[in-house]
């Protein structure tokens, strides 16, 4: 089944590109708001949620593009839809100077609301853990 794109814009409370970039491009930064555990190398990101001794889920992303102070574009290694990807992009408004996170993700139509809820929760965690 073809997935639909979900696009989320989130205004950040920081105008430091280096701080924002660390939160979206490093294992320690992503672990503060995306997953319980994150491992990252040049080509892959492994995300894990839960307790390894009880309920535990792990998924892996292939890094497609990584441009410093710009964006991280990835694709789930088990993704069937060739057009689907996950991108976390930071952009600064020319008008206000504020930074925004622009998130592009994909889901099947019946899971669109769930995906938006997951990103809302992630962005709440980002705000609480990093003040962004």
PDB file of C-alpha atoms in Angstrom:
ATOM      1  CA  UNK A   1       0.000   0.000   0.000  1.00  0.00           C
ATOM      2  CA  UNK A   2       1.280   3.447  -0.899  1.00  0.00           C
ATOM      3  CA  UNK A   3       2.093   5.656   2.046  1.00  0.00           C
ATOM      4  CA  UNK A   4       1.115   9.288   2.450  1.00  0.00           C
ATOM      5  CA  UNK A   5       3.476  12.060   3.431  1.00  0.00           C
ATOM      6  CA  UNK A   6       3.202  13.734   6.825  1.00  0.00           C
ATOM      7  CA  UNK A   7       4.819  17.156   7.083  1.00  0.00           C
ATOM      8  CA  UNK A   8       5.306  18.784  10.483  1.00  0.00           C
ATOM      9  CA  UNK A   9       6.678  22.241  11.238  1.00  0.00           C
ATOM     10  CA  UNK A  10       7.814  22.980  14.779  1.00  0.00           C
ATOM     11  CA  UNK A  11       9.179  26.322  15.963  1.00  0.00           C
ATOM     12  CA  UNK A  12      12.218  25.984  18.205  1.00  0.00           C
ATOM     13  CA  UNK A  13      13.151  28.088  21.201  1.00  0.00           C
ATOM     14  CA  UNK A  14      16.810  28.283  20.248  1.00  0.00           C
ATOM     15  CA  UNK A  15      18.717  30.261  17.691  1.00  0.00           C
ATOM     16  CA  UNK A  16      21.907  28.230  18.065  1.00  0.00           C
ATOM     17  CA  UNK A  17      22.422  26.073  14.975  1.00  0.00           C
ATOM     18  CA  UNK A  18      25.095  23.966  16.686  1.00  0.00           C
ATOM     19  CA  UNK A  19      22.791  23.009  19.572  1.00  0.00           C
ATOM     20  CA  UNK A  20      19.916  22.179  17.247  1.00  0.00           C
ATOM     21  CA  UNK A  21      22.192  20.183  14.940  1.00  0.00           C
ATOM     22  CA  UNK A  22      23.448  18.061  17.846  1.00  0.00           C
ATOM     23  CA  UNK A  23      19.865  17.137  18.734  1.00  0.00           C
ATOM     24  CA  UNK A  24      19.073  15.929  15.208  1.00  0.00           C
ATOM     25  CA  UNK A  25      22.382  14.465  14.043  1.00  0.00           C
ATOM     26  CA  UNK A  26      23.978  12.627  16.976  1.00  0.00           C
ATOM     27  CA  UNK A  27      23.044   9.447  18.814  1.00  0.00           C
ATOM     28  CA  UNK A  28      23.036  11.223  22.185  1.00  0.00           C
ATOM     29  CA  UNK A  29      20.878  14.045  20.816  1.00  0.00           C
ATOM     30  CA  UNK A  30      18.323  11.747  19.185  1.00  0.00           C
ATOM     31  CA  UNK A  31      18.168   9.600  22.337  1.00  0.00           C
ATOM     32  CA  UNK A  32      16.884  12.609  24.245  1.00  0.00           C
ATOM     33  CA  UNK A  33      13.721  12.877  22.151  1.00  0.00           C
ATOM     34  CA  UNK A  34      13.270  10.138  19.541  1.00  0.00           C
ATOM     35  CA  UNK A  35      14.020   6.807  21.229  1.00  0.00           C
ATOM     36  CA  UNK A  36      15.227   5.302  24.497  1.00  0.00           C
ATOM     37  CA  UNK A  37      18.501   4.172  22.940  1.00  0.00           C
ATOM     38  CA  UNK A  38      20.193   5.291  19.735  1.00  0.00           C
ATOM     39  CA  UNK A  39      23.298   3.957  18.028  1.00  0.00           C
ATOM     40  CA  UNK A  40      24.687   5.683  14.975  1.00  0.00           C
ATOM     41  CA  UNK A  41      27.503   5.143  12.534  1.00  0.00           C
ATOM     42  CA  UNK A  42      28.250   6.652   9.123  1.00  0.00           C
ATOM     43  CA  UNK A  43      25.518   4.724   7.328  1.00  0.00           C
ATOM     44  CA  UNK A  44      22.918   3.638   9.877  1.00  0.00           C
ATOM     45  CA  UNK A  45      20.886   4.714  12.871  1.00  0.00           C
ATOM     46  CA  UNK A  46      19.507   2.066  15.215  1.00  0.00           C
ATOM     47  CA  UNK A  47      16.619   3.141  17.451  1.00  0.00           C
ATOM     48  CA  UNK A  48      15.359   1.135  20.425  1.00  0.00           C
ATOM     49  CA  UNK A  49      12.384   1.646  22.709  1.00  0.00           C
ATOM     50  CA  UNK A  50      11.484  -0.092  25.947  1.00  0.00           C
ATOM     51  CA  UNK A  51      13.269  -2.279  28.435  1.00  0.00           C
ATOM     52  CA  UNK A  52      15.526  -5.004  26.960  1.00  0.00           C
ATOM     53  CA  UNK A  53      14.434  -7.383  29.745  1.00  0.00           C
ATOM     54  CA  UNK A  54      10.733  -6.888  29.021  1.00  0.00           C
ATOM     55  CA  UNK A  55       9.019  -5.275  26.030  1.00  0.00           C
ATOM     56  CA  UNK A  56      11.643  -4.048  23.587  1.00  0.00           C
ATOM     57  CA  UNK A  57      11.446  -2.819  20.001  1.00  0.00           C
ATOM     58  CA  UNK A  58      14.357  -1.958  17.742  1.00  0.00           C
ATOM     59  CA  UNK A  59      14.385  -0.565  14.192  1.00  0.00           C
ATOM     60  CA  UNK A  60      17.119   0.558  11.870  1.00  0.00           C
ATOM     61  CA  UNK A  61      17.381   3.469   9.433  1.00  0.00           C
ATOM     62  CA  UNK A  62      19.788   3.871   6.545  1.00  0.00           C
ATOM     63  CA  UNK A  63      21.233   7.383   6.287  1.00  0.00           C
ATOM     64  CA  UNK A  64      20.587   8.749   2.795  1.00  0.00           C
ATOM     65  CA  UNK A  65      21.808  12.328   3.276  1.00  0.00           C
ATOM     66  CA  UNK A  66      23.413  14.224   6.104  1.00  0.00           C
ATOM     67  CA  UNK A  67      24.255  17.885   5.591  1.00  0.00           C
ATOM     68  CA  UNK A  68      25.653  19.735   8.600  1.00  0.00           C
ATOM     69  CA  UNK A  69      23.345  22.385  10.057  1.00  0.00           C
ATOM     70  CA  UNK A  70      20.732  21.499   7.457  1.00  0.00           C
ATOM     71  CA  UNK A  71      19.127  18.050   7.471  1.00  0.00           C
ATOM     72  CA  UNK A  72      19.279  14.339   8.107  1.00  0.00           C
ATOM     73  CA  UNK A  73      17.406  12.175   5.591  1.00  0.00           C
ATOM     74  CA  UNK A  74      16.931   8.476   6.313  1.00  0.00           C
ATOM     75  CA  UNK A  75      14.974   5.442   5.183  1.00  0.00           C
ATOM     76  CA  UNK A  76      13.791   2.483   7.270  1.00  0.00           C
ATOM     77  CA  UNK A  77      15.767  -0.581   6.163  1.00  0.00           C
ATOM     78  CA  UNK A  78      12.563  -2.644   6.029  1.00  0.00           C
ATOM     79  CA  UNK A  79      10.606   0.013   4.072  1.00  0.00           C
ATOM     80  CA  UNK A  80       8.576  -1.334   1.136  1.00  0.00           C
ATOM     81  CA  UNK A  81       7.470   2.030  -0.280  1.00  0.00           C
ATOM     82  CA  UNK A  82      10.366   3.274  -2.394  1.00  0.00           C
ATOM     83  CA  UNK A  83       9.255   6.899  -2.080  1.00  0.00           C
ATOM     84  CA  UNK A  84       8.975   6.911   1.738  1.00  0.00           C
ATOM     85  CA  UNK A  85      11.686   8.432   3.923  1.00  0.00           C
ATOM     86  CA  UNK A  86      12.184  10.279   7.183  1.00  0.00           C
ATOM     87  CA  UNK A  87      13.770  13.707   7.087  1.00  0.00           C
ATOM     88  CA  UNK A  88      14.514  16.059   9.956  1.00  0.00           C
ATOM     89  CA  UNK A  89      15.477  19.476   8.636  1.00  0.00           C
ATOM     90  CA  UNK A  90      16.396  22.654  10.482  1.00  0.00           C
ATOM     91  CA  UNK A  91      15.759  26.008   8.839  1.00  0.00           C
ATOM     92  CA  UNK A  92      16.092  29.574   9.998  1.00  0.00           C
ATOM     93  CA  UNK A  93      13.372  32.049   9.152  1.00  0.00           C
ATOM     94  CA  UNK A  94      14.642  35.020   7.159  1.00  0.00           C
ATOM     95  CA  UNK A  95      11.894  37.122   8.699  1.00  0.00           C
ATOM     96  CA  UNK A  96      12.219  36.334  12.419  1.00  0.00           C
ATOM     97  CA  UNK A  97      15.602  34.626  12.690  1.00  0.00           C
ATOM     98  CA  UNK A  98      13.934  31.767  14.612  1.00  0.00           C
ATOM     99  CA  UNK A  99      14.735  28.152  13.790  1.00  0.00           C
ATOM    100  CA  UNK A 100      12.159  25.592  12.790  1.00  0.00           C
ATOM    101  CA  UNK A 101      12.278  21.816  12.640  1.00  0.00           C
ATOM    102  CA  UNK A 102      10.690  20.529   9.457  1.00  0.00           C
ATOM    103  CA  UNK A 103       9.880  16.836   9.674  1.00  0.00           C
ATOM    104  CA  UNK A 104       8.826  14.721   6.714  1.00  0.00           C
ATOM    105  CA  UNK A 105       7.648  11.185   7.395  1.00  0.00           C
ATOM    106  CA  UNK A 106       5.320   8.672   5.745  1.00  0.00           C
ATOM    107  CA  UNK A 107       2.530   6.365   6.908  1.00  0.00           C
ATOM    108  CA  UNK A 108      -0.312   4.319   5.481  1.00  0.00           C
ATOM    109  CA  UNK A 109      -3.572   6.319   5.528  1.00  0.00           C
ATOM    110  CA  UNK A 110      -5.029   4.549   8.582  1.00  0.00           C
ATOM    111  CA  UNK A 111      -1.895   5.363  10.640  1.00  0.00           C
ATOM    112  CA  UNK A 112      -1.565   9.074   9.785  1.00  0.00           C
ATOM    113  CA  UNK A 113      -3.111  10.293  13.055  1.00  0.00           C
ATOM    114  CA  UNK A 114      -0.980   7.886  15.074  1.00  0.00           C
ATOM    115  CA  UNK A 115       2.179   9.114  13.334  1.00  0.00           C
ATOM    116  CA  UNK A 116       1.263  12.745  14.042  1.00  0.00           C
ATOM    117  CA  UNK A 117       0.676  11.839  17.719  1.00  0.00           C
ATOM    118  CA  UNK A 118       4.077  10.137  17.898  1.00  0.00           C
ATOM    119  CA  UNK A 119       5.780  13.228  16.480  1.00  0.00           C
ATOM    120  CA  UNK A 120       3.845  15.485  18.866  1.00  0.00           C
ATOM    121  CA  UNK A 121       5.125  13.356  21.764  1.00  0.00           C
ATOM    122  CA  UNK A 122       8.679  13.408  20.386  1.00  0.00           C
ATOM    123  CA  UNK A 123       8.618  17.193  20.014  1.00  0.00           C
ATOM    124  CA  UNK A 124       7.284  17.556  23.559  1.00  0.00           C
ATOM    125  CA  UNK A 125      10.211  15.423  24.773  1.00  0.00           C
ATOM    126  CA  UNK A 126      12.601  17.604  22.759  1.00  0.00           C
ATOM    127  CA  UNK A 127      11.242  20.699  24.463  1.00  0.00           C
ATOM    128  CA  UNK A 128      11.428  19.179  27.953  1.00  0.00           C
ATOM    129  CA  UNK A 129      14.840  17.588  27.603  1.00  0.00           C
ATOM    130  CA  UNK A 130      16.589  20.277  25.611  1.00  0.00           C
ATOM    131  CA  UNK A 131      14.563  23.400  26.107  1.00  0.00           C
ATOM    132  CA  UNK A 132      14.009  23.617  22.386  1.00  0.00           C
TER     133      UNK A 132
END
